[in-house]
Structures are given as C-alpha cells and as structure tokens.
Short mmCIF file of C-alpha atoms and ligand atoms in Angstrom, two decimals:
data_model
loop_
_atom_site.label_atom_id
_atom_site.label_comp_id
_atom_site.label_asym_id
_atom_site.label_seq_id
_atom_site.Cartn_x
_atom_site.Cartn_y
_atom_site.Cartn_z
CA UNK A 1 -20.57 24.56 -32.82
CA UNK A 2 -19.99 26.59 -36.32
CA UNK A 3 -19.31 24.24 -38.91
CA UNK A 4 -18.66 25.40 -42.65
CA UNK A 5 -19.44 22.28 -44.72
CA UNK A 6 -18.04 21.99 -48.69
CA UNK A 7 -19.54 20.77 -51.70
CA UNK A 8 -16.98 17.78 -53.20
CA UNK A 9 -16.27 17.32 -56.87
CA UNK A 10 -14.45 14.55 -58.33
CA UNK A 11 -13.95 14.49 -61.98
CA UNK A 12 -11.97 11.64 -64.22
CA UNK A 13 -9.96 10.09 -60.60
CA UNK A 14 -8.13 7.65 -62.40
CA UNK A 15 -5.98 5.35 -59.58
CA UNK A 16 -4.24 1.99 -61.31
CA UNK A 17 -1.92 -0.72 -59.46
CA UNK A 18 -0.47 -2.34 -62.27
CA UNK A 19 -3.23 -4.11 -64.28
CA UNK A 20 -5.95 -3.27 -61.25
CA UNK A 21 -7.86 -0.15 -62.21
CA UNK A 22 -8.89 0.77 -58.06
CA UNK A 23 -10.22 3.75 -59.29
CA UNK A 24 -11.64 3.92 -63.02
CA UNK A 25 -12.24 7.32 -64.47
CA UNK A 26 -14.88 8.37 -61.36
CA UNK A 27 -17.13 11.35 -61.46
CA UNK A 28 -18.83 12.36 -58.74
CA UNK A 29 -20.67 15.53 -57.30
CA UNK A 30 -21.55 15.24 -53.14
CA UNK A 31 -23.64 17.76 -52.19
CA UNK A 32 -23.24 20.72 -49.19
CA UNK A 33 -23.94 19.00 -46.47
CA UNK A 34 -24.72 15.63 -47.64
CA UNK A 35 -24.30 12.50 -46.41
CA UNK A 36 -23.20 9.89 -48.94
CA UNK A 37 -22.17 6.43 -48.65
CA UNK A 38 -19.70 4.34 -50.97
CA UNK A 39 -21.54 1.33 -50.83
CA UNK A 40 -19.56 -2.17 -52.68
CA UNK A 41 -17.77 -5.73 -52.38
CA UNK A 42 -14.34 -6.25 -51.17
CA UNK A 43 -11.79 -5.03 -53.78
CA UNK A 44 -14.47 -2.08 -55.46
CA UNK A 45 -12.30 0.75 -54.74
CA UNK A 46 -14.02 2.19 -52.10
CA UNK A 47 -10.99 2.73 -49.49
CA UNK A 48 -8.97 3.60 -52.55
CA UNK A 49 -11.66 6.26 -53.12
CA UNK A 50 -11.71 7.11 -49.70
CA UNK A 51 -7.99 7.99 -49.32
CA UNK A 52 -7.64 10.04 -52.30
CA UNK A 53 -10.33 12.49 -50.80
CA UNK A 54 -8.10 12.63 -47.77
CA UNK A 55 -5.12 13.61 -49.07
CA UNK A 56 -3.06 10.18 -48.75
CA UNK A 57 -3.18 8.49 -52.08
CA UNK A 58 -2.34 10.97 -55.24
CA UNK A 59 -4.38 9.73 -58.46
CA UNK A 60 -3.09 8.95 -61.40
CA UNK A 61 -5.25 11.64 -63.23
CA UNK A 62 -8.39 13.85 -62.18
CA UNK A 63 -9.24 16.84 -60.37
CA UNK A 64 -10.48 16.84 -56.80
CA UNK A 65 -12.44 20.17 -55.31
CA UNK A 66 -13.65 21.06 -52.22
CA UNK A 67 -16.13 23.99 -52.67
CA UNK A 68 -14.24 25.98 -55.13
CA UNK A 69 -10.51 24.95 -54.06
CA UNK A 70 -8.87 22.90 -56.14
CA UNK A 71 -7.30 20.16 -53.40
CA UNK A 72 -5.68 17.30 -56.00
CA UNK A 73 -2.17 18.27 -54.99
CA UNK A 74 -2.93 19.88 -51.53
CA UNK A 75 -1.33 17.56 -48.60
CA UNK A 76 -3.68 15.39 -45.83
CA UNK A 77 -3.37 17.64 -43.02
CA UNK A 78 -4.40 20.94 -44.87
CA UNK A 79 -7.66 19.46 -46.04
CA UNK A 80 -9.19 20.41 -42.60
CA UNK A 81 -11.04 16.56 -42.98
CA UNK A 82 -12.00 14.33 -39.73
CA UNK A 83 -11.77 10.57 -40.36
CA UNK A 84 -13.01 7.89 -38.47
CA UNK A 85 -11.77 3.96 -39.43
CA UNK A 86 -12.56 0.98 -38.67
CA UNK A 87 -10.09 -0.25 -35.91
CA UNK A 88 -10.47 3.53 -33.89
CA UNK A 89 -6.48 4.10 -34.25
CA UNK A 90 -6.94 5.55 -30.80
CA UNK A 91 -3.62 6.05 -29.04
CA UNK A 92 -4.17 3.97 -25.70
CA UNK A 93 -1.74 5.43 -23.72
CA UNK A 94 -3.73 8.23 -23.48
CA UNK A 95 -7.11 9.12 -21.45
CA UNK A 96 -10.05 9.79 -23.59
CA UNK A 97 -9.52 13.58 -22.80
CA UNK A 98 -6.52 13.53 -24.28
CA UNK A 99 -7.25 11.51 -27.51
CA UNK A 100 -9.84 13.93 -28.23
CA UNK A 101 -7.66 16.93 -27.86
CA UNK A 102 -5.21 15.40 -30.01
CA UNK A 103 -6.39 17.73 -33.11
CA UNK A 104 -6.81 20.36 -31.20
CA UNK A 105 -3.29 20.16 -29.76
CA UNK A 106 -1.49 19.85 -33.40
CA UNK A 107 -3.81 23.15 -34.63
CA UNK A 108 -2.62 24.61 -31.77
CA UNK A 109 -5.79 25.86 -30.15
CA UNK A 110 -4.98 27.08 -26.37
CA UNK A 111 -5.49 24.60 -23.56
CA UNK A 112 -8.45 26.44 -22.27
CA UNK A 113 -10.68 26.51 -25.23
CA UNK A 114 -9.50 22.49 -25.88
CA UNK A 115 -10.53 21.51 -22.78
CA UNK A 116 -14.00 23.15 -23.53
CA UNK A 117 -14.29 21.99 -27.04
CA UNK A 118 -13.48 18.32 -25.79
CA UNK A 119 -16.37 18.77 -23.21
CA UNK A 120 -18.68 19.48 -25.84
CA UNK A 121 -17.32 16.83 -27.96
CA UNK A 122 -18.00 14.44 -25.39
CA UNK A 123 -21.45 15.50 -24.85
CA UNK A 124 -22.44 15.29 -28.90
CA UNK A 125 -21.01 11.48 -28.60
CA UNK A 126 -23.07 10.82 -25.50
CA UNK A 127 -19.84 10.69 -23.41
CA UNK A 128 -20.04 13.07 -21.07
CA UNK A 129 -18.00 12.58 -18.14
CA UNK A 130 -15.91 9.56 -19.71
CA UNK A 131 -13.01 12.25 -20.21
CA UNK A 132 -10.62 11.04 -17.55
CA UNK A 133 -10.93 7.17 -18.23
CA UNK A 134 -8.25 5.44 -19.90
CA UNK A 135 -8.79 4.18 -23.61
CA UNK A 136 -8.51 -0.01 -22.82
CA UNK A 137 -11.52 0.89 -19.96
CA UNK A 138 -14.18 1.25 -22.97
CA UNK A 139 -15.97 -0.92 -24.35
CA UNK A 140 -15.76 -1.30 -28.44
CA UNK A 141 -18.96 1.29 -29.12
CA UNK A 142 -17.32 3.77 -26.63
CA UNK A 143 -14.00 3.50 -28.18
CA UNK A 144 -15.22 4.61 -31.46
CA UNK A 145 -17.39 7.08 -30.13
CA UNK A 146 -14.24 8.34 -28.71
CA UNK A 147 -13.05 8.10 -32.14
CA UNK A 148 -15.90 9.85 -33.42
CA UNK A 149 -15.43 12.77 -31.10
CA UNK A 150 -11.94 13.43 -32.19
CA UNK A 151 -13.35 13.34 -35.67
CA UNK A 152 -15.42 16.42 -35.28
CA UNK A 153 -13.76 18.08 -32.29
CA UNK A 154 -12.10 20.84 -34.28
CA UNK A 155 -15.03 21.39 -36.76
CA UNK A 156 -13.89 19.64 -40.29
CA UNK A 157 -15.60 20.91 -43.12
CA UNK A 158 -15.72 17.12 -44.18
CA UNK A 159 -16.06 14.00 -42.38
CA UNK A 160 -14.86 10.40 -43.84
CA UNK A 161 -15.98 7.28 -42.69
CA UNK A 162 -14.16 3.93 -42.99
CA UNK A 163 -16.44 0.66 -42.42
CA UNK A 164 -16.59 2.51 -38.94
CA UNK A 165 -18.64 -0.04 -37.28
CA UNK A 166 -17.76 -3.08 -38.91
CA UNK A 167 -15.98 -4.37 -35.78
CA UNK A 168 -19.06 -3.77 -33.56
CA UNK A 169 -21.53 -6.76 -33.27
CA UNK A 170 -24.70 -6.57 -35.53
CA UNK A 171 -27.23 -4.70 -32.10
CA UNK A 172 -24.45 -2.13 -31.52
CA UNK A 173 -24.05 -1.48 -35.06
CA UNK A 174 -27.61 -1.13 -35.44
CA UNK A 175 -27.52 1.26 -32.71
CA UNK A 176 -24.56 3.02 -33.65
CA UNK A 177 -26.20 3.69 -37.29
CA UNK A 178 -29.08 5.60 -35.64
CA UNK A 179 -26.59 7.65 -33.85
CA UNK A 180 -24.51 8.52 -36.93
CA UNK A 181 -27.62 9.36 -38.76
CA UNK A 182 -28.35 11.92 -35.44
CA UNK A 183 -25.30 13.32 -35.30
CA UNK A 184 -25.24 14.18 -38.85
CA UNK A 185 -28.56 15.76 -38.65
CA UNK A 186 -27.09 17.79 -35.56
CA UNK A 187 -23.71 18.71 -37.29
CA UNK A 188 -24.60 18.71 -41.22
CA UNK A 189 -21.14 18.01 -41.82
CA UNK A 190 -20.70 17.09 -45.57
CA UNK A 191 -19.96 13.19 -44.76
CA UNK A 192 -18.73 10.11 -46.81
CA UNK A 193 -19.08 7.20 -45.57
CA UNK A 194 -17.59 3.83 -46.42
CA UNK A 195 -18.98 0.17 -46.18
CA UNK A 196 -20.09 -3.07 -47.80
CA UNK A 197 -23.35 -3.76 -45.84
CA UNK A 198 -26.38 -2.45 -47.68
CA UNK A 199 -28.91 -2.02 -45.21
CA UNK A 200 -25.94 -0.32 -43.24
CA UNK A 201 -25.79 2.13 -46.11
CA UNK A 202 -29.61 2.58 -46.81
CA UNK A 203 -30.30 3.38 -43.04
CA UNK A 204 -27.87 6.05 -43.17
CA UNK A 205 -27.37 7.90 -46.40
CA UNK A 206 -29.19 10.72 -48.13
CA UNK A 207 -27.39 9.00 -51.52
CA UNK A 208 -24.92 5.94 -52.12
CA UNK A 209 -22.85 5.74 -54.90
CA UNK A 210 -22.60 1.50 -55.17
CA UNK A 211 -18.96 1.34 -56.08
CA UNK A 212 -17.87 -2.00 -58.59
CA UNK A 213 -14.71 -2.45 -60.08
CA UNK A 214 -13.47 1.11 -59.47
CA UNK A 215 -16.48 2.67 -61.21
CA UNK A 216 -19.91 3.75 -59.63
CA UNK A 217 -22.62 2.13 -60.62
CA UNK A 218 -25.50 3.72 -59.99
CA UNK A 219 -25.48 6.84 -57.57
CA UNK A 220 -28.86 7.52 -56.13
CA UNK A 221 -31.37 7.98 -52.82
CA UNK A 222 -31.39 4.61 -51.03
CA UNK A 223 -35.18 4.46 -52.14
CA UNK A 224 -34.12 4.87 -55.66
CA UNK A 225 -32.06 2.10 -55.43
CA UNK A 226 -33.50 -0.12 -54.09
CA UNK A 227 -37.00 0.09 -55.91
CA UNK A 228 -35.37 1.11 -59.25
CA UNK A 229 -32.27 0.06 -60.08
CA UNK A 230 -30.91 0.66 -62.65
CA UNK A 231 -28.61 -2.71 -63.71
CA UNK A 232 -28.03 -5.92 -62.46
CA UNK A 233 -25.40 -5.44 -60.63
CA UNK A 234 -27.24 -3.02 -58.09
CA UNK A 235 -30.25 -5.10 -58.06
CA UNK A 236 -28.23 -8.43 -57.03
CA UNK A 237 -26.05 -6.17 -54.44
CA UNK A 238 -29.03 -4.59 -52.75
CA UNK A 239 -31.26 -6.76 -51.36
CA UNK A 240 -32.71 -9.92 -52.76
CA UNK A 241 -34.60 -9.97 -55.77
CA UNK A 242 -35.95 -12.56 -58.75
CA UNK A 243 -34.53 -12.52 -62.37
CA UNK A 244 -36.74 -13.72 -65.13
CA UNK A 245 -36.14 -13.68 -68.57
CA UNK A 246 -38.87 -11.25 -70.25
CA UNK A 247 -39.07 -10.68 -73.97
CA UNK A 248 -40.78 -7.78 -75.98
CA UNK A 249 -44.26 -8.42 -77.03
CA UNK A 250 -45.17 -5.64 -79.72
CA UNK A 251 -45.40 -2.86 -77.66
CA UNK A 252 -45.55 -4.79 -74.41
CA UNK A 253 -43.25 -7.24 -72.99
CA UNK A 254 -44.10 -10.87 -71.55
CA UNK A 255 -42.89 -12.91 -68.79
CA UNK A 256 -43.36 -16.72 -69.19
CA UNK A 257 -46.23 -16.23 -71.91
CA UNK A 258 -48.15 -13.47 -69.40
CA UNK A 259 -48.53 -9.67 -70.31
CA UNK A 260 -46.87 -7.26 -67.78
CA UNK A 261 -47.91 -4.19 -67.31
CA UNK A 262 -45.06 -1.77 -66.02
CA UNK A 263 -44.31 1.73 -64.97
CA UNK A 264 -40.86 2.61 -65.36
CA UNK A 265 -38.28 2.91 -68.19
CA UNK A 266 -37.54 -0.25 -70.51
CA UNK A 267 -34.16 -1.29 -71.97
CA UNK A 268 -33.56 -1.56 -75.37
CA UNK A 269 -33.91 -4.61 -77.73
CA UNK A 270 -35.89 -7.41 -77.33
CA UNK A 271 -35.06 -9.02 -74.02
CA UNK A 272 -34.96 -8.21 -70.80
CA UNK A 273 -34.87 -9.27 -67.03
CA UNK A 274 -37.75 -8.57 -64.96
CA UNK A 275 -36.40 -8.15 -60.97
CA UNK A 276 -38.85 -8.57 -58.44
CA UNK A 277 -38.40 -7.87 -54.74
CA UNK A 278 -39.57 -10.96 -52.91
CA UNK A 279 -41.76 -8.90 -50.03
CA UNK A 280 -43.51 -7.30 -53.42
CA UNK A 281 -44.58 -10.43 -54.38
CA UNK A 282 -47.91 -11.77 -53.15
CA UNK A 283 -49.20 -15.00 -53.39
CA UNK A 284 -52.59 -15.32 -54.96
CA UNK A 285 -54.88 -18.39 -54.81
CA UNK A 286 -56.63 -19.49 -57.97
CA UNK A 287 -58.67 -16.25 -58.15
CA UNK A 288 -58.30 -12.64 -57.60
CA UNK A 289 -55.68 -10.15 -58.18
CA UNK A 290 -56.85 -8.22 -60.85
CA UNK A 291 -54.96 -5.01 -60.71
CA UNK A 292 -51.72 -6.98 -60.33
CA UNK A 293 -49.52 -8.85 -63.00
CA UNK A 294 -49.75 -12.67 -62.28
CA UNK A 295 -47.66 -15.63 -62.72
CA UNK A 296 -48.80 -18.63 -62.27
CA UNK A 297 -46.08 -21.09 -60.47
CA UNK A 298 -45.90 -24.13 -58.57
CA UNK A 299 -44.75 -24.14 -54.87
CA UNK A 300 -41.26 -25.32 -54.49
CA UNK A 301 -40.49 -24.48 -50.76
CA UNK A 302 -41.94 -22.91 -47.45
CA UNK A 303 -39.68 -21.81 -45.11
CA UNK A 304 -41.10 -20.17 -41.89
CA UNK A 305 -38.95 -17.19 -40.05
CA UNK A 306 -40.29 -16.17 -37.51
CA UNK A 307 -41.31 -12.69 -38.39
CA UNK A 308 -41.79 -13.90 -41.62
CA UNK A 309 -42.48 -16.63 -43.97
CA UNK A 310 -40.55 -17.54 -47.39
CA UNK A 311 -41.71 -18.82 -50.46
CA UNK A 312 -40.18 -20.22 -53.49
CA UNK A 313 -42.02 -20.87 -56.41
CA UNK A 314 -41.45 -22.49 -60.09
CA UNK A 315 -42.84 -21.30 -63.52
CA UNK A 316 -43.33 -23.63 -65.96
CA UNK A 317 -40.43 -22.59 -67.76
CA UNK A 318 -37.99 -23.92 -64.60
CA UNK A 319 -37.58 -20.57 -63.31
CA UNK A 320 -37.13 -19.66 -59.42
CA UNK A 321 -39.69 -16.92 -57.92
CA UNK A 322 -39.25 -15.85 -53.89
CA UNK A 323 -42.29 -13.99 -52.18
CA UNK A 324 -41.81 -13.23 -49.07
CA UNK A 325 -44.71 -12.18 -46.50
CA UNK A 326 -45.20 -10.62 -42.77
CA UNK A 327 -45.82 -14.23 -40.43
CA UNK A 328 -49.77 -13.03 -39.27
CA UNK A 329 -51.45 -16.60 -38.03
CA UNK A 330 -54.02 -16.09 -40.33
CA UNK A 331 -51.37 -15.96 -43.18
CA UNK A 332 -49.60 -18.77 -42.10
CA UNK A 333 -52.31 -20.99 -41.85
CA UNK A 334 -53.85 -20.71 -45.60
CA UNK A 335 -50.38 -20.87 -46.96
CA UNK A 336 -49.96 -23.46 -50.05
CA UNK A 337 -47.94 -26.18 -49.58
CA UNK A 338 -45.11 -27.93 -51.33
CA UNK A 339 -46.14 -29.03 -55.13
CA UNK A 340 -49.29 -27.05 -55.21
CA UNK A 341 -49.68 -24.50 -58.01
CA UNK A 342 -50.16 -20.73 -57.28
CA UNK A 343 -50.55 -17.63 -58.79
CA UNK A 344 -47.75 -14.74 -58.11
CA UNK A 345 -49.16 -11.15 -58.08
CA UNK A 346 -46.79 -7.91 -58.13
CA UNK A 347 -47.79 -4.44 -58.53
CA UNK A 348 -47.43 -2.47 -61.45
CA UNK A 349 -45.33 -0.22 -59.50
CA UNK A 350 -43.32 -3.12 -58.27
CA UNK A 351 -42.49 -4.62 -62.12
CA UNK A 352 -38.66 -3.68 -63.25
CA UNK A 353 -37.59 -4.51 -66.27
CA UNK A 354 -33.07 -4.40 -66.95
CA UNK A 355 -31.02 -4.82 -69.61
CA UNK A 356 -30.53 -8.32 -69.97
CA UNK A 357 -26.51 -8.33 -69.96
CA UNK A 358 -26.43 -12.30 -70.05
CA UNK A 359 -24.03 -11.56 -66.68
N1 ADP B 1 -1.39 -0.45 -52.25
C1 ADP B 1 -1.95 -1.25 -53.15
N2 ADP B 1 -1.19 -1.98 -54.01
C2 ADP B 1 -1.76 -2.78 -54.94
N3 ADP B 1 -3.08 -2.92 -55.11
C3 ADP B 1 -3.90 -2.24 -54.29
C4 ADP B 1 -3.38 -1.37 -53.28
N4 ADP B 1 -4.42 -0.82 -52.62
C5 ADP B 1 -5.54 -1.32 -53.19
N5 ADP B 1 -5.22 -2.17 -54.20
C6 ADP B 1 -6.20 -2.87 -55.07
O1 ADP B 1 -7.12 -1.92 -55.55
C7 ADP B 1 -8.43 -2.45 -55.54
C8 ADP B 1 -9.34 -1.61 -54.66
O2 ADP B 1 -8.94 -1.73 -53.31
P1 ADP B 1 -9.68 -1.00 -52.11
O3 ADP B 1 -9.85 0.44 -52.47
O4 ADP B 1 -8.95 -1.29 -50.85
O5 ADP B 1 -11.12 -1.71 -52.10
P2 ADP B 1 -12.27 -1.75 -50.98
O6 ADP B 1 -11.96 -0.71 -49.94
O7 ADP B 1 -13.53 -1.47 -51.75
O8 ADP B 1 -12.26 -3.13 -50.42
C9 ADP B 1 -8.30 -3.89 -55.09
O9 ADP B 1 -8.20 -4.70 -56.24
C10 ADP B 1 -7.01 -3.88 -54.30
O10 ADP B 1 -6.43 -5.16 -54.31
MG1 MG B 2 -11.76 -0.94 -47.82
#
C-alpha cells in the first residue's frame, strides 16, 4: 500500500467548557511519519485534543495544519483521518468483510478493488481469512483488530488512536502494543495515539507529549522522559521515583548534608528536589561505592517480588528512599534487614535535580 503521511501543526488550540480550560493554549509540532502518544490522567484534555484533530470539536482559538493545509475549519470526513477508539464502534450487524469496507464504500471505491483492499487489510491485522465471520464471533483483540483494519483500509494520511486497548486485559494489551508498534513500522502512518498508562505509551511512541490540565508538559522521546524529566509532574506520572529536598551548596548542591555530584541541568535558586528512580538506586554496605553519590539511610522495609526485591530506606532527616533490585539468590540472601543502616549509591548519570515547586 501507498500511503502519503502529513506533518501536524497545532498552534495556540484554545478549547474552554465554562470555567474548564480542556485545551489551554497547546502548541505542538508531530513529525512526518511519527508516532506520538498523548500520554495523562483522567480529565487532561487528551480526548478533547484528540477530537479537535479529527474534525469533531471546533476550538475556541488556534490554527490546525496538516502538511501545509490549513484544516481548523475543514469538516471530519474531508480530513482523510482513520480512528480507532476504545469500545471498536464496529457495526455488528455486519460481517467483518463488510465493516472493513465500510470506508471504502462511503469513498466510493468500486466493489472489486474493496474487496481486494479489505483482503490486504486483513492480512496487515493478522486476519486473514476472518472476512466472512460475523462481528459478535470475535473475541475482544480480534474485534479491534477489525477495528484497526478499517482504520487504515483506505490509506489515511493520519491515524488517531483512542485508549484503543484499554478494554483488553493487561497480556493482550501487552501483545497488542507490540503489534501497533509493527504495524506502524510497516505503514509509517503519521499516528497519535491516546492513553493514560505510561508504560503503554513508552513501549509504543517515538515521542509523548504528557498532557495535564489542558497543557503539555513536557513533550519528549520516552527515554527522555523518563531519565530526565523535566518537572515534577512528569517525574511522579512516569514511573516511580524518590523526592528529596536538596539545597545549593556554593557551587554544588547537597542532599541530607552529602555532596552530589550531577550531570544534567539545575534549577534556579537555592532548593531543589533530587528524583531518583528506585532500580537506579543500589544498596551499598558500609564500604565501597566510590564513583557513586551515597546516602546513608536506615532500612525501613523489604518487600520481596518475585522478579524483584523492594527496599525502603530512611535518612536521618525522616525522608523515604526506594531501591529496587533484580531478585538473583545471591542478592537476596546478603540483603539488610529491617532497622539496619545502609548506604544508598546512584550514579552520577542517574542524579536529577527539579525545581522545587513546593507541589
Ligand atoms: N462536552 C463537554 N462538556 C463539558 N466539559 C467537558 C466536555 N468534554 C470534556 N470536558 C471537560 O474537559 C476536560 C478534558 O476532558 P477530556 O478531553 O475528555 O480528558 P481526557 O480524555 O484526558 O480524560 C475535563 O475536565 C472534562 O470534564
Ligand atoms: Mg479521554
């Protein structure tokens, strides 16, 4: 399949309901090809942001382009967009044929060429042969690969993506992410995609925008993200992490009375939060560690996990540290317990200071 993908450009998309700003002055450029995620809680705009690309909610103020096209004012079913939500929106009184034609039929592409473009649809959704079976016969993953198909069956130059698996149970999902990530490596379809899990959203995305309040916070590579955000905000949404109050030391800063050493940019004033990533966090005995930063804490809690173990830690300030580690035997069995004090190591690499916002 030929498939002419667009660069999108949003710029100022202002969207208010009353005294709720669901979108709040948002800028954003995605990329030919790209796919990007709108990653954020319940309530962050996201679907808002979502429709407005689509054609079905009109902002209040802002300029929406496709490639060079100016699209603000142009109506849903001229964008040439395939969508895929989260409840399919299949129509079951059709077979799966048929539901995949459906675009096909209303761009009025001869029954021939629809039949042969469904084939292939089928195929890229690892349906083939499932044409003739009726819609309530599928199982949930093969419905919305059904939906999937009739997403891309006549070729959008953009795809949008609705918390797509959301109703699928967490293997499926898992499953289903690989897939999407395939498919879009297949198609290159310039793709947004929409949903509130994070790891959902770092497994698939060449960038995510993390949506909050109608604004994006930070829009950046999932790696990005995760190891350098850039507020507090995205480093409580992604992932877990440790907050510690850090102040400015001359030049240096200090955590708890220690020096840290650090790599990355530093906020301005005089405190700060250092965020640490629990698996980044090792946990020293009484010696060693010399390239690292070090903390010394007491141990507050061991929780085992199977694959892995948990740790929480105290400094003597009160403050809570995680560190969490891989479950080897030999690990396991020389880990401190309850009461005992420790030292925490983290890379220099691994030490992120952010503005400390008091929120
Ligand atoms: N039709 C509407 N009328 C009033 N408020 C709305 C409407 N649609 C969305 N909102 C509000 O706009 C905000 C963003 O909603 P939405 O885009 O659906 O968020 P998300 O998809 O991230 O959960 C929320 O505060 C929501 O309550
Ligand atoms: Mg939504």
């Amino acid at each position: 399949m030929t498939r002419q993908a667009v660069p999108i450009t949003l710029r100022g998309l202002r969207k208010t309901y009353g005294p709720v700003r669901a979108l709040d002055d948002v800028d954003l450029d995605v990329a030919n090809g790209e796919f990007l995620t709108l990653l954020g809680p319940s309530g962050s705009g996201k679907t808002t942001l979502l429709m407005v690309l689509a054609g079905f909610i009109r902002p209040d103020q802002g300029v929406l382009r496709f490639g060079e096209d100016d699209v603000t004012r142009l109506a849903p079913h001229k964008r040439d967009i395939g969508m895929v939500f989260q409840n399919y929106a299949l129509f079951p009184h059709m077979d799966v044929a048929a539901n995949i034609a459906y675009p096909l039929a209303l761009r009025g592409v001869a029954p021939a060429e629809r039949e042969r473009r469904v084939e292939a649809a089928l195929q890229t959704v690892q349906l083939a042969g499932y044409g003739a079976r009726r819609v309530d016969q599928l199982s949930g993953g093969q419905r919305q690969r059904v939906a999937l198909a009739r997403a891309i069956v006549f070729e959008p130059r953009i795809v949008l993506m609705d918390e797509p698996l959301s109703a699928l149970d967490k293997q499926l999902r898992e499953h289903m992410q690989i897939e999407l990530r395939q498919l879009h490596e297949q198609l290159g379809t310039t793709t947004i995609y929409v949903t509130h899990d994070q790891r959902e959203a770092l497994t698939l995305s060449d960038r995510v925008a993390v949506v909050n309040g109608g604004r994006i916070m930070q829009l950046d590579t999932p790696r990005a993200l995760y190891e350098k955000p850039a507020n507090r905000f995205v480093a409580e949404f992604i992932g877990e992490s440790s907050l510690l109050k850090a102040e400015r030391d001359g030049d240096g800063w200090r955590c708890a009375g220690q020096p840290l050493r650090h790599a990355g940019t530093v906020p301005a004033g005089t405190r700060a939060l250092l965020m640490l990533r629990p698996e980044r966090v090792q946990v020293l005995g009484q010696q060693g560690g010399e390239h690292l930063n070090v903390l010394p804490a007491r141990v507050s809690a061991v929780v085992y996990q199977g694959d892995s173990f948990l740790l929480q830690a105290r400094l003597a300030d009160g403050s809570a540290v995680s560190a969490r580690g891989i479950a080897h035997a030999a690990v396991l069995n020389r880990l401190p317990a309850v009461g005992e004090p420790v030292r925490l190591g983290f890379g220099v690499d691994d030490t992120v200071l952010l503005a400390d916002d008091g929120g």
